[in-house]
mmCIF file with all atom_site columns, C-alpha atoms in Angstrom:
data_model
loop_
_atom_site.group_PDB
_atom_site.id
_atom_site.type_symbol
_atom_site.label_atom_id
_atom_site.label_alt_id
_atom_site.label_comp_id
_atom_site.label_asym_id
_atom_site.label_entity_id
_atom_site.label_seq_id
_atom_site.pdbx_PDB_ins_code
_atom_site.Cartn_x
_atom_site.Cartn_y
_atom_site.Cartn_z
_atom_site.occupancy
_atom_site.B_iso_or_equiv
_atom_site.pdbx_formal_charge
_atom_site.auth_seq_id
_atom_site.auth_comp_id
_atom_site.auth_asym_id
_atom_site.auth_atom_id
_atom_site.pdbx_PDB_model_num
ATOM 1   C CA . MET P 1 1   ? -81.711 -2.922  156.215 1.00 57.00 ? 184 MET P CA 1
ATOM 2   C CA . LYS P 1 2   ? -82.954 0.564   157.088 1.00 70.00 ? 185 LYS P CA 1
ATOM 3   C CA . PRO P 1 3   ? -80.646 3.577   156.501 1.00 70.00 ? 186 PRO P CA 1
ATOM 4   C CA . VAL P 1 4   ? -80.490 4.291   160.237 1.00 67.00 ? 187 VAL P CA 1
ATOM 5   C CA . MET P 1 5   ? -79.335 0.730   160.968 1.00 74.00 ? 188 MET P CA 1
ATOM 6   C CA . ILE P 1 6   ? -76.772 0.940   158.182 1.00 70.00 ? 189 ILE P CA 1
ATOM 7   C CA . ALA P 1 7   ? -75.424 4.160   159.681 1.00 67.00 ? 190 ALA P CA 1
ATOM 8   C CA . VAL P 1 8   ? -75.274 2.670   163.174 1.00 66.00 ? 191 VAL P CA 1
ATOM 9   C CA . VAL P 1 9   ? -73.452 -0.443  161.928 1.00 67.00 ? 192 VAL P CA 1
ATOM 10  C CA . GLY P 1 10  ? -71.063 1.775   159.971 1.00 68.00 ? 193 GLY P CA 1
ATOM 11  C CA . PHE P 1 11  ? -70.221 3.916   163.011 1.00 66.00 ? 194 PHE P CA 1
ATOM 12  C CA . ILE P 1 12  ? -69.716 0.824   165.159 1.00 71.00 ? 195 ILE P CA 1
ATOM 13  C CA . GLY P 1 13  ? -67.405 -0.634  162.516 1.00 59.00 ? 196 GLY P CA 1
ATOM 14  C CA . LEU P 1 14  ? -65.382 2.568   162.284 1.00 64.00 ? 197 LEU P CA 1
ATOM 15  C CA . GLY P 1 15  ? -65.106 2.720   166.059 1.00 60.00 ? 198 GLY P CA 1
ATOM 16  C CA . ALA P 1 16  ? -63.930 -0.901  166.196 1.00 59.00 ? 199 ALA P CA 1
ATOM 17  C CA . VAL P 1 17  ? -61.262 -0.259  163.531 1.00 60.00 ? 200 VAL P CA 1
ATOM 18  C CA . PHE P 1 18  ? -60.116 2.872   165.390 1.00 58.00 ? 201 PHE P CA 1
ATOM 19  C CA . LEU P 1 19  ? -59.804 1.007   168.680 1.00 61.00 ? 202 LEU P CA 1
ATOM 20  C CA . PHE P 1 20  ? -58.107 -1.922  166.925 1.00 62.00 ? 203 PHE P CA 1
ATOM 21  C CA . ASP P 1 21  ? -55.458 0.448   165.525 1.00 67.00 ? 204 ASP P CA 1
ATOM 22  C CA . LEU P 1 22  ? -54.876 2.080   168.906 1.00 71.00 ? 205 LEU P CA 1
ATOM 23  C CA . TYR P 1 23  ? -54.674 -1.112  170.935 1.00 78.00 ? 206 TYR P CA 1
ATOM 24  C CA . ILE P 1 24  ? -52.832 -3.455  168.572 1.00 86.00 ? 207 ILE P CA 1
ATOM 25  C CA . PRO P 1 25  ? -50.445 -4.741  171.311 1.00 88.00 ? 208 PRO P CA 1
ATOM 26  C CA . ALA P 1 26  ? -53.376 -5.588  173.584 1.00 88.00 ? 209 ALA P CA 1
ATOM 27  C CA . VAL P 1 27  ? -55.167 -7.367  170.725 1.00 89.00 ? 210 VAL P CA 1
ATOM 28  C CA . LEU P 1 28  ? -52.118 -9.508  169.937 1.00 91.00 ? 211 LEU P CA 1
ATOM 29  C CA . LEU P 1 29  ? -51.624 -10.271 173.630 1.00 92.00 ? 212 LEU P CA 1
ATOM 30  C CA . ILE P 1 30  ? -55.253 -11.394 173.941 1.00 92.00 ? 213 ILE P CA 1
ATOM 31  C CA . LEU P 1 31  ? -55.118 -13.503 170.763 1.00 92.00 ? 214 LEU P CA 1
ATOM 32  C CA . GLY P 1 32  ? -51.894 -15.213 171.843 1.00 93.00 ? 215 GLY P CA 1
ATOM 33  C CA . SER P 1 33  ? -53.346 -15.933 175.289 1.00 94.00 ? 216 SER P CA 1
ATOM 34  C CA . LEU P 1 34  ? -56.559 -17.246 173.707 1.00 95.00 ? 217 LEU P CA 1
ATOM 35  C CA . THR P 1 35  ? -54.536 -19.645 171.550 1.00 94.00 ? 218 THR P CA 1
ATOM 36  C CA . LEU P 1 36  ? -52.819 -21.034 174.650 1.00 93.00 ? 219 LEU P CA 1
ATOM 37  C CA . ILE P 1 37  ? -56.156 -21.399 176.443 1.00 94.00 ? 220 ILE P CA 1
ATOM 38  C CA . LEU P 1 38  ? -57.692 -23.313 173.515 1.00 94.00 ? 221 LEU P CA 1
ATOM 39  C CA . VAL P 1 39  ? -54.710 -25.667 173.218 1.00 93.00 ? 222 VAL P CA 1
ATOM 40  C CA . LEU P 1 40  ? -54.480 -26.340 176.949 1.00 92.00 ? 223 LEU P CA 1
ATOM 41  C CA . GLY P 1 41  ? -58.263 -26.592 177.303 1.00 91.00 ? 224 GLY P CA 1
ATOM 42  C CA . GLY P 1 42  ? -58.396 -29.347 174.693 1.00 90.00 ? 225 GLY P CA 1
ATOM 43  C CA . THR P 1 43  ? -55.797 -31.415 176.543 1.00 89.00 ? 226 THR P CA 1
ATOM 44  C CA . LEU P 1 44  ? -57.983 -31.387 179.666 1.00 89.00 ? 227 LEU P CA 1
ATOM 45  C CA . LEU P 1 45  ? -60.915 -33.074 177.931 1.00 87.00 ? 228 LEU P CA 1
ATOM 46  C CA . PRO P 1 46  ? -60.963 -36.869 178.471 1.00 84.00 ? 229 PRO P CA 1
ATOM 47  C CA . ALA P 1 47  ? -61.151 -37.938 174.833 1.00 81.00 ? 230 ALA P CA 1
ATOM 48  C CA . ASN P 1 48  ? -58.283 -40.442 174.895 1.00 78.00 ? 231 ASN P CA 1
ATOM 49  C CA . SER P 1 49  ? -59.549 -42.280 177.968 1.00 76.00 ? 232 SER P CA 1
ATOM 50  C CA . ARG P 1 50  ? -62.846 -43.294 176.317 1.00 78.00 ? 233 ARG P CA 1
ATOM 51  C CA . THR P 1 51  ? -63.461 -46.652 174.694 1.00 82.00 ? 234 THR P CA 1
ATOM 52  C CA . PHE P 1 52  ? -66.388 -47.607 172.477 1.00 80.00 ? 235 PHE P CA 1
ATOM 53  C CA . LYS P 1 53  ? -67.951 -51.015 171.867 1.00 80.00 ? 236 LYS P CA 1
ATOM 54  C CA . VAL P 1 54  ? -69.102 -51.446 168.284 1.00 79.00 ? 237 VAL P CA 1
ATOM 55  C CA . ASN P 1 55  ? -71.421 -54.269 167.199 1.00 77.00 ? 238 ASN P CA 1
ATOM 56  C CA . PHE P 1 56  ? -73.057 -54.470 163.809 1.00 74.00 ? 239 PHE P CA 1
ATOM 57  C CA . LEU P 1 57  ? -74.232 -56.850 161.117 1.00 71.00 ? 240 LEU P CA 1
ATOM 58  C CA . ALA P 1 58  ? -72.082 -56.587 158.011 1.00 68.00 ? 241 ALA P CA 1
ATOM 59  C CA . ALA P 1 59  ? -74.999 -57.313 155.665 1.00 66.00 ? 242 ALA P CA 1
ATOM 60  C CA . GLU P 1 60  ? -78.319 -59.113 155.455 1.00 62.00 ? 243 GLU P CA 1
ATOM 61  C CA . GLY P 1 61  ? -78.364 -61.955 152.974 1.00 57.00 ? 244 GLY P CA 1
ATOM 62  C CA . GLU P 1 62  ? -75.944 -62.734 150.207 1.00 56.00 ? 245 GLU P CA 1
ATOM 63  C CA . ILE P 1 63  ? -74.326 -59.864 148.351 1.00 62.00 ? 246 ILE P CA 1
ATOM 64  C CA . SER P 1 64  ? -71.690 -59.666 145.650 1.00 59.00 ? 247 SER P CA 1
ATOM 65  C CA . PRO P 1 65  ? -68.038 -59.461 146.817 1.00 62.00 ? 248 PRO P CA 1
ATOM 66  C CA . GLU P 1 66  ? -67.559 -55.927 145.476 1.00 61.00 ? 249 GLU P CA 1
ATOM 67  C CA . LYS P 1 67  ? -70.484 -54.647 147.595 1.00 68.00 ? 250 LYS P CA 1
ATOM 68  C CA . ARG P 1 68  ? -69.341 -56.150 150.883 1.00 76.00 ? 251 ARG P CA 1
ATOM 69  C CA . ARG P 1 69  ? -68.530 -53.859 153.753 1.00 79.00 ? 252 ARG P CA 1
ATOM 70  C CA . ARG P 1 70  ? -64.894 -52.743 153.809 1.00 80.00 ? 253 ARG P CA 1
ATOM 71  C CA . PHE P 1 71  ? -63.783 -51.255 157.104 1.00 79.00 ? 254 PHE P CA 1
ATOM 72  C CA . GLN P 1 72  ? -60.270 -50.138 158.090 1.00 75.00 ? 255 GLN P CA 1
ATOM 73  C CA . GLY P 1 73  ? -58.814 -52.166 155.244 1.00 73.00 ? 256 GLY P CA 1
ATOM 74  C CA . MET P 1 74  ? -60.738 -55.334 156.215 1.00 77.00 ? 257 MET P CA 1
ATOM 75  C CA . ILE P 1 75  ? -63.434 -57.043 154.132 1.00 76.00 ? 258 ILE P CA 1
ATOM 76  C CA . LEU P 1 76  ? -66.202 -58.089 156.523 1.00 75.00 ? 259 LEU P CA 1
ATOM 77  C CA . ASP P 1 77  ? -68.128 -61.320 156.107 1.00 72.00 ? 260 ASP P CA 1
ATOM 78  C CA . PRO P 1 78  ? -71.799 -60.666 155.297 1.00 73.00 ? 261 PRO P CA 1
ATOM 79  C CA . GLY P 1 79  ? -74.435 -62.147 157.547 1.00 72.00 ? 262 GLY P CA 1
ATOM 80  C CA . LYS P 1 80  ? -72.159 -62.104 160.610 1.00 75.00 ? 263 LYS P CA 1
ATOM 81  C CA . TYR P 1 81  ? -72.111 -59.837 163.607 1.00 77.00 ? 264 TYR P CA 1
ATOM 82  C CA . HIS P 1 82  ? -68.820 -58.060 164.057 1.00 75.00 ? 265 HIS P CA 1
ATOM 83  C CA . SER P 1 83  ? -67.601 -56.696 167.368 1.00 81.00 ? 266 SER P CA 1
ATOM 84  C CA . PHE P 1 84  ? -64.861 -54.108 167.854 1.00 81.00 ? 267 PHE P CA 1
ATOM 85  C CA . THR P 1 85  ? -63.537 -52.109 170.758 1.00 85.00 ? 268 THR P CA 1
ATOM 86  C CA . ALA P 1 86  ? -62.563 -48.682 169.495 1.00 83.00 ? 269 ALA P CA 1
ATOM 87  C CA . ARG P 1 87  ? -60.628 -45.837 171.042 1.00 85.00 ? 270 ARG P CA 1
ATOM 88  C CA . VAL P 1 88  ? -58.895 -42.741 169.758 1.00 86.00 ? 271 VAL P CA 1
ATOM 89  C CA . GLN P 1 89  ? -55.231 -41.832 169.958 1.00 86.00 ? 272 GLN P CA 1
ATOM 90  C CA . MET P 1 90  ? -53.723 -38.379 169.576 1.00 87.00 ? 273 MET P CA 1
ATOM 91  C CA . VAL P 1 91  ? -51.655 -37.705 166.456 1.00 86.00 ? 274 VAL P CA 1
ATOM 92  C CA . ARG P 1 92  ? -49.976 -34.629 164.953 1.00 82.00 ? 275 ARG P CA 1
ATOM 93  C CA . VAL P 1 93  ? -49.159 -33.365 168.438 1.00 85.00 ? 276 VAL P CA 1
ATOM 94  C CA . TRP P 1 94  ? -46.275 -31.349 166.986 1.00 87.00 ? 277 TRP P CA 1
ATOM 95  C CA . ARG P 1 95  ? -48.791 -28.907 165.515 1.00 86.00 ? 278 ARG P CA 1
ATOM 96  C CA . LEU P 1 96  ? -50.076 -28.090 168.978 1.00 88.00 ? 279 LEU P CA 1
ATOM 97  C CA . GLY P 1 97  ? -46.520 -27.681 170.250 1.00 89.00 ? 280 GLY P CA 1
ATOM 98  C CA . VAL P 1 98  ? -45.747 -25.260 167.432 1.00 91.00 ? 281 VAL P CA 1
ATOM 99  C CA . LEU P 1 99  ? -48.945 -23.315 168.170 1.00 91.00 ? 282 LEU P CA 1
ATOM 100 C CA . GLY P 1 100 ? -48.020 -23.029 171.833 1.00 91.00 ? 283 GLY P CA 1
ATOM 101 C CA . ILE P 1 101 ? -44.488 -21.835 171.047 1.00 92.00 ? 284 ILE P CA 1
ATOM 102 C CA . ILE P 1 102 ? -45.758 -19.251 168.551 1.00 93.00 ? 285 ILE P CA 1
ATOM 103 C CA . ALA P 1 103 ? -48.323 -17.958 171.042 1.00 93.00 ? 286 ALA P CA 1
ATOM 104 C CA . LEU P 1 104 ? -45.666 -17.633 173.766 1.00 93.00 ? 287 LEU P CA 1
ATOM 105 C CA . LEU P 1 105 ? -43.357 -15.786 171.357 1.00 93.00 ? 288 LEU P CA 1
ATOM 106 C CA . GLU P 1 106 ? -46.166 -13.381 170.474 1.00 92.00 ? 289 GLU P CA 1
ATOM 107 C CA . ILE P 1 107 ? -46.859 -12.695 174.138 1.00 92.00 ? 290 ILE P CA 1
ATOM 108 C CA . GLY P 1 108 ? -43.140 -12.217 174.832 1.00 92.00 ? 291 GLY P CA 1
ATOM 109 C CA . LEU P 1 109 ? -42.776 -9.902  171.841 1.00 91.00 ? 292 LEU P CA 1
ATOM 110 C CA . VAL P 1 110 ? -45.617 -7.686  173.003 1.00 91.00 ? 293 VAL P CA 1
ATOM 111 C CA . MET P 1 111 ? -44.255 -7.475  176.535 1.00 90.00 ? 294 MET P CA 1
ATOM 112 C CA . ALA P 1 112 ? -40.764 -6.646  175.217 1.00 90.00 ? 295 ALA P CA 1
ATOM 113 C CA . PHE P 1 113 ? -41.886 -3.863  172.880 1.00 89.00 ? 296 PHE P CA 1
ATOM 114 C CA . TYR P 1 114 ? -44.843 -2.573  174.890 1.00 87.00 ? 297 TYR P CA 1
ATOM 115 C CA . PRO P 1 115 ? -44.412 -2.902  178.683 1.00 87.00 ? 298 PRO P CA 1
ATOM 116 C CA . SER P 1 116 ? -47.918 -1.428  179.054 1.00 86.00 ? 299 SER P CA 1
ATOM 117 C CA . PRO P 1 117 ? -49.783 -3.211  176.227 1.00 84.00 ? 300 PRO P CA 1
ATOM 118 C CA . PHE P 1 118 ? -53.230 -1.949  177.263 1.00 84.00 ? 301 PHE P CA 1
ATOM 119 C CA . GLN P 1 119 ? -52.294 1.675   176.713 1.00 84.00 ? 302 GLN P CA 1
ATOM 120 C CA . ALA P 1 120 ? -53.066 3.359   173.396 1.00 79.00 ? 303 ALA P CA 1
ATOM 121 C CA . VAL P 1 121 ? -50.230 3.311   170.854 1.00 79.00 ? 304 VAL P CA 1
ATOM 122 C CA . ARG P 1 122 ? -48.907 6.786   170.053 1.00 78.00 ? 305 ARG P CA 1
ATOM 123 C CA . GLU P 1 123 ? -46.298 5.959   167.404 1.00 79.00 ? 306 GLU P CA 1
ATOM 124 C CA . MET P 1 124 ? -46.811 3.820   164.296 1.00 79.00 ? 307 MET P CA 1
ATOM 125 C CA . ASP P 1 125 ? -43.246 2.612   163.755 1.00 80.00 ? 308 ASP P CA 1
ATOM 126 C CA . PHE P 1 126 ? -41.816 -0.656  162.418 1.00 82.00 ? 309 PHE P CA 1
ATOM 127 C CA . GLN P 1 127 ? -42.678 -2.472  165.635 1.00 85.00 ? 310 GLN P CA 1
ATOM 128 C CA . TYR P 1 128 ? -46.281 -1.369  165.278 1.00 83.00 ? 311 TYR P CA 1
ATOM 129 C CA . PHE P 1 129 ? -46.630 -2.721  161.748 1.00 87.00 ? 312 PHE P CA 1
ATOM 130 C CA . MET P 1 130 ? -44.916 -5.979  162.734 1.00 87.00 ? 313 MET P CA 1
ATOM 131 C CA . VAL P 1 131 ? -47.433 -6.472  165.551 1.00 86.00 ? 314 VAL P CA 1
ATOM 132 C CA . LEU P 1 132 ? -50.249 -5.557  163.138 1.00 85.00 ? 315 LEU P CA 1
ATOM 133 C CA . CYS P 1 133 ? -49.154 -8.265  160.683 1.00 88.00 ? 316 CYS P CA 1
ATOM 134 C CA . LEU P 1 134 ? -48.933 -10.794 163.521 1.00 87.00 ? 317 LEU P CA 1
ATOM 135 C CA . CYS P 1 135 ? -52.502 -9.977  164.523 1.00 89.00 ? 318 CYS P CA 1
ATOM 136 C CA . PHE P 1 136 ? -53.779 -10.992 161.102 1.00 87.00 ? 319 PHE P CA 1
ATOM 137 C CA . ALA P 1 137 ? -51.526 -14.088 161.111 1.00 88.00 ? 320 ALA P CA 1
ATOM 138 C CA . THR P 1 138 ? -53.172 -15.265 164.337 1.00 90.00 ? 321 THR P CA 1
ATOM 139 C CA . ILE P 1 139 ? -56.325 -16.051 162.337 1.00 90.00 ? 322 ILE P CA 1
ATOM 140 C CA . VAL P 1 140 ? -54.608 -19.235 161.154 1.00 91.00 ? 323 VAL P CA 1
ATOM 141 C CA . GLN P 1 141 ? -53.416 -20.314 164.590 1.00 92.00 ? 324 GLN P CA 1
ATOM 142 C CA . LEU P 1 142 ? -56.787 -19.590 166.181 1.00 93.00 ? 325 LEU P CA 1
ATOM 143 C CA . THR P 1 143 ? -58.518 -21.649 163.484 1.00 93.00 ? 326 THR P CA 1
ATOM 144 C CA . ILE P 1 144 ? -56.239 -24.632 164.183 1.00 93.00 ? 327 ILE P CA 1
ATOM 145 C CA . ALA P 1 145 ? -56.567 -24.261 167.966 1.00 94.00 ? 328 ALA P CA 1
ATOM 146 C CA . SER P 1 146 ? -60.368 -23.995 167.710 1.00 94.00 ? 329 SER P CA 1
ATOM 147 C CA . SER P 1 147 ? -60.522 -27.111 165.503 1.00 93.00 ? 330 SER P CA 1
ATOM 148 C CA . TRP P 1 148 ? -58.457 -28.975 168.112 1.00 94.00 ? 331 TRP P CA 1
ATOM 149 C CA . LEU P 1 149 ? -60.717 -27.939 170.990 1.00 93.00 ? 332 LEU P CA 1
ATOM 150 C CA . LEU P 1 150 ? -63.956 -28.686 169.108 1.00 93.00 ? 333 LEU P CA 1
ATOM 151 C CA . GLU P 1 151 ? -62.719 -32.117 168.041 1.00 93.00 ? 334 GLU P CA 1
ATOM 152 C CA . ARG P 1 152 ? -61.649 -32.986 171.582 1.00 92.00 ? 335 ARG P CA 1
ATOM 153 C CA . ARG P 1 153 ? -64.959 -31.797 172.996 1.00 92.00 ? 336 ARG P CA 1
ATOM 154 C CA . LEU P 1 154 ? -66.993 -33.825 170.517 1.00 92.00 ? 337 LEU P CA 1
ATOM 155 C CA . LEU P 1 155 ? -64.938 -36.966 171.135 1.00 91.00 ? 338 LEU P CA 1
ATOM 156 C CA . SER P 1 156 ? -65.254 -36.568 174.910 1.00 89.00 ? 339 SER P CA 1
ATOM 157 C CA . ILE P 1 157 ? -69.084 -36.458 174.867 1.00 88.00 ? 340 ILE P CA 1
ATOM 158 C CA . SER P 1 158 ? -69.949 -38.337 171.682 1.00 88.00 ? 341 SER P CA 1
ATOM 159 C CA . ALA P 1 159 ? -71.906 -41.448 170.914 1.00 87.00 ? 342 ALA P CA 1
ATOM 160 C CA . LEU P 1 160 ? -70.674 -43.746 168.160 1.00 88.00 ? 343 LEU P CA 1
ATOM 161 C CA . ALA P 1 161 ? -72.453 -45.044 165.078 1.00 88.00 ? 344 ALA P CA 1
ATOM 162 C CA . VAL P 1 162 ? -71.493 -47.184 162.102 1.00 87.00 ? 345 VAL P CA 1
ATOM 163 C CA . GLY P 1 163 ? -71.776 -45.180 158.909 1.00 88.00 ? 346 GLY P CA 1
ATOM 164 C CA . ASN P 1 164 ? -71.670 -45.729 155.167 1.00 87.00 ? 347 ASN P CA 1
ATOM 165 C CA . CYS P 1 165 ? -69.111 -43.662 153.320 1.00 87.00 ? 348 CYS P CA 1
ATOM 166 C CA . ASP P 1 166 ? -67.185 -42.990 150.172 1.00 86.00 ? 349 ASP P CA 1
ATOM 167 C CA . VAL P 1 167 ? -63.725 -41.905 151.307 1.00 81.00 ? 350 VAL P CA 1
ATOM 168 C CA . ARG P 1 168 ? -62.851 -40.636 147.836 1.00 83.00 ? 351 ARG P CA 1
ATOM 169 C CA . THR P 1 169 ? -65.584 -38.002 147.866 1.00 85.00 ? 352 THR P CA 1
ATOM 170 C CA . GLY P 1 170 ? -65.947 -37.644 151.641 1.00 86.00 ? 353 GLY P CA 1
ATOM 171 C CA . GLN P 1 171 ? -69.681 -38.398 151.605 1.00 90.00 ? 354 GLN P CA 1
ATOM 172 C CA . TYR P 1 172 ? -71.085 -40.338 154.563 1.00 92.00 ? 355 TYR P CA 1
ATOM 173 C CA . THR P 1 173 ? -74.381 -41.209 156.240 1.00 91.00 ? 356 THR P CA 1
ATOM 174 C CA . PHE P 1 174 ? -75.242 -42.705 159.630 1.00 91.00 ? 357 PHE P CA 1
ATOM 175 C CA . CYS P 1 175 ? -78.209 -43.469 161.843 1.00 89.00 ? 358 CYS P CA 1
ATOM 176 C CA . ASP P 1 176 ? -78.367 -42.067 165.388 1.00 87.00 ? 359 ASP P CA 1
ATOM 177 C CA . GLU P 1 177 ? -79.807 -43.672 168.532 1.00 86.00 ? 360 GLU P CA 1
ATOM 178 C CA . ARG P 1 178 ? -83.347 -42.531 167.649 1.00 88.00 ? 361 ARG P CA 1
ATOM 179 C CA . GLY P 1 179 ? -83.201 -44.022 164.154 1.00 87.00 ? 362 GLY P CA 1
ATOM 180 C CA . ASP P 1 180 ? -82.853 -40.703 162.303 1.00 89.00 ? 363 ASP P CA 1
ATOM 181 C CA . TYR P 1 181 ? -80.418 -40.425 159.425 1.00 91.00 ? 364 TYR P CA 1
ATOM 182 C CA . TYR P 1 182 ? -77.710 -37.793 159.189 1.00 92.00 ? 365 TYR P CA 1
ATOM 183 C CA . GLY P 1 183 ? -74.596 -37.287 157.164 1.00 88.00 ? 366 GLY P CA 1
ATOM 184 C CA . GLY P 1 184 ? -72.622 -34.898 155.051 1.00 89.00 ? 367 GLY P CA 1
ATOM 185 C CA . THR P 1 185 ? -69.496 -34.444 152.995 1.00 90.00 ? 368 THR P CA 1
ATOM 186 C CA . LYS P 1 186 ? -66.139 -33.773 154.622 1.00 89.00 ? 369 LYS P CA 1
ATOM 187 C CA . LYS P 1 187 ? -62.722 -33.856 153.028 1.00 86.00 ? 370 LYS P CA 1
ATOM 188 C CA . PRO P 1 188 ? -60.937 -37.022 154.205 1.00 85.00 ? 371 PRO P CA 1
ATOM 189 C CA . VAL P 1 189 ? -57.719 -36.665 156.182 1.00 80.00 ? 372 VAL P CA 1
ATOM 190 C CA . ILE P 1 190 ? -56.825 -40.370 155.900 1.00 71.00 ? 373 ILE P CA 1
ATOM 191 C CA . PHE P 1 191 ? -57.568 -42.572 152.900 1.00 66.00 ? 374 PHE P CA 1
ATOM 192 C CA . VAL P 1 192 ? -57.888 -46.255 153.769 1.00 65.00 ? 375 VAL P CA 1
ATOM 193 C CA . GLY P 1 193 ? -58.101 -48.274 150.565 1.00 67.00 ? 376 GLY P CA 1
ATOM 194 C CA . ASN P 1 194 ? -61.630 -48.480 149.209 1.00 78.00 ? 377 ASN P CA 1
ATOM 195 C CA . ASP P 1 195 ? -63.429 -48.461 152.554 1.00 80.00 ? 378 ASP P CA 1
ATOM 196 C CA . ASN P 1 196 ? -67.195 -48.008 152.338 1.00 83.00 ? 379 ASN P CA 1
ATOM 197 C CA . THR P 1 197 ? -67.749 -48.146 156.118 1.00 85.00 ? 380 THR P CA 1
ATOM 198 C CA . CYS P 1 198 ? -66.655 -45.718 158.795 1.00 86.00 ? 381 CYS P CA 1
ATOM 199 C CA . LEU P 1 199 ? -67.389 -44.867 162.405 1.00 89.00 ? 382 LEU P CA 1
ATOM 200 C CA . VAL P 1 200 ? -69.102 -41.561 163.133 1.00 92.00 ? 383 VAL P CA 1
ATOM 201 C CA . PHE P 1 201 ? -68.711 -39.691 166.420 1.00 92.00 ? 384 PHE P CA 1
ATOM 202 C CA . TYR P 1 202 ? -71.756 -37.516 167.086 1.00 93.00 ? 385 TYR P CA 1
ATOM 203 C CA . SER P 1 203 ? -73.446 -35.588 169.856 1.00 91.00 ? 386 SER P CA 1
ATOM 204 C CA . SER P 1 204 ? -76.513 -37.419 171.183 1.00 88.00 ? 387 SER P CA 1
ATOM 205 C CA . SER P 1 205 ? -78.370 -34.159 171.784 1.00 89.00 ? 388 SER P CA 1
ATOM 206 C CA . ARG P 1 206 ? -77.331 -32.600 168.458 1.00 90.00 ? 389 ARG P CA 1
ATOM 207 C CA . PRO P 1 207 ? -76.509 -35.298 165.901 1.00 91.00 ? 390 PRO P CA 1
ATOM 208 C CA . GLN P 1 208 ? -75.783 -32.564 163.355 1.00 92.00 ? 391 GLN P CA 1
ATOM 209 C CA . MET P 1 209 ? -72.539 -32.137 165.277 1.00 92.00 ? 392 MET P CA 1
ATOM 210 C CA . ASN P 1 210 ? -70.572 -35.136 164.072 1.00 93.00 ? 393 ASN P CA 1
ATOM 211 C CA . VAL P 1 211 ? -67.288 -36.213 162.567 1.00 92.00 ? 394 VAL P CA 1
ATOM 212 C CA . PRO P 1 212 ? -66.501 -39.418 160.637 1.00 91.00 ? 395 PRO P CA 1
ATOM 213 C CA . SER P 1 213 ? -63.422 -41.410 161.578 1.00 88.00 ? 396 SER P CA 1
ATOM 214 C CA . PHE P 1 214 ? -61.678 -40.559 158.302 1.00 88.00 ? 397 PHE P CA 1
ATOM 215 C CA . ARG P 1 215 ? -61.974 -36.839 159.068 1.00 89.00 ? 398 ARG P CA 1
ATOM 216 C CA . LEU P 1 216 ? -60.290 -36.735 162.492 1.00 90.00 ? 399 LEU P CA 1
ATOM 217 C CA . LEU P 1 217 ? -57.598 -34.044 162.382 1.00 91.00 ? 400 LEU P CA 1
ATOM 218 C CA . PHE P 1 218 ? -55.749 -34.684 165.631 1.00 91.00 ? 401 PHE P CA 1
ATOM 219 C CA . HIS P 1 219 ? -56.677 -38.287 166.404 1.00 89.00 ? 402 HIS P CA 1
ATOM 220 C CA . ARG P 1 220 ? -56.712 -41.685 164.803 1.00 86.00 ? 403 ARG P CA 1
ATOM 221 C CA . LEU P 1 221 ? -59.018 -44.618 165.388 1.00 83.00 ? 404 LEU P CA 1
ATOM 222 C CA . LEU P 1 222 ? -57.628 -47.759 167.006 1.00 84.00 ? 405 LEU P CA 1
ATOM 223 C CA . LEU P 1 223 ? -59.562 -51.039 166.909 1.00 79.00 ? 406 LEU P CA 1
ATOM 224 C CA . HIS P 1 224 ? -59.129 -54.098 169.120 1.00 75.00 ? 407 HIS P CA 1
#
């Protein structure tokens, strides 16, 4: 990077820090409101109303028992087509409730201490430093709220594929509608025995955006 660009970036950074210090109440108010928007926005996406029909062949030809497909605790017969109707159900809703309550408390705290939160702060007292600490704490709540919204959005628009996985390591692979292979490694949220098969929710236009069923943070897979 050229010296001039470094200087420009440095001045912009200093200006941002200066404004951040002056308008701490406004920053906390915005972050609390953004948390509420993310949580409420996720609830409006129709992820729970979707159902998926899954049909696949467990295996071709005879294979040893230890290599048979294991899916949701079931050992599937090789050489047979298996059909499932899958849908997702919300879980861990209490986390979202806690996030909403915390965000409302932050907004109420700002309005109680700073009736005009968008004015520059002139006194750095205890209230100021408390609000400053809360601003940094909102990184956690915004991360959780963003994960909730992104998961809901993906589930509401996703296609579904049968994938191969190792739930102990979190590695998985799947084939999309065009026959291309994708996959990755994601830390499992739910361990189901020694399953080597999972369902993968992915975006048809961008299959790189995907999540395996064992990685769902706020939902669980239900089969019928």
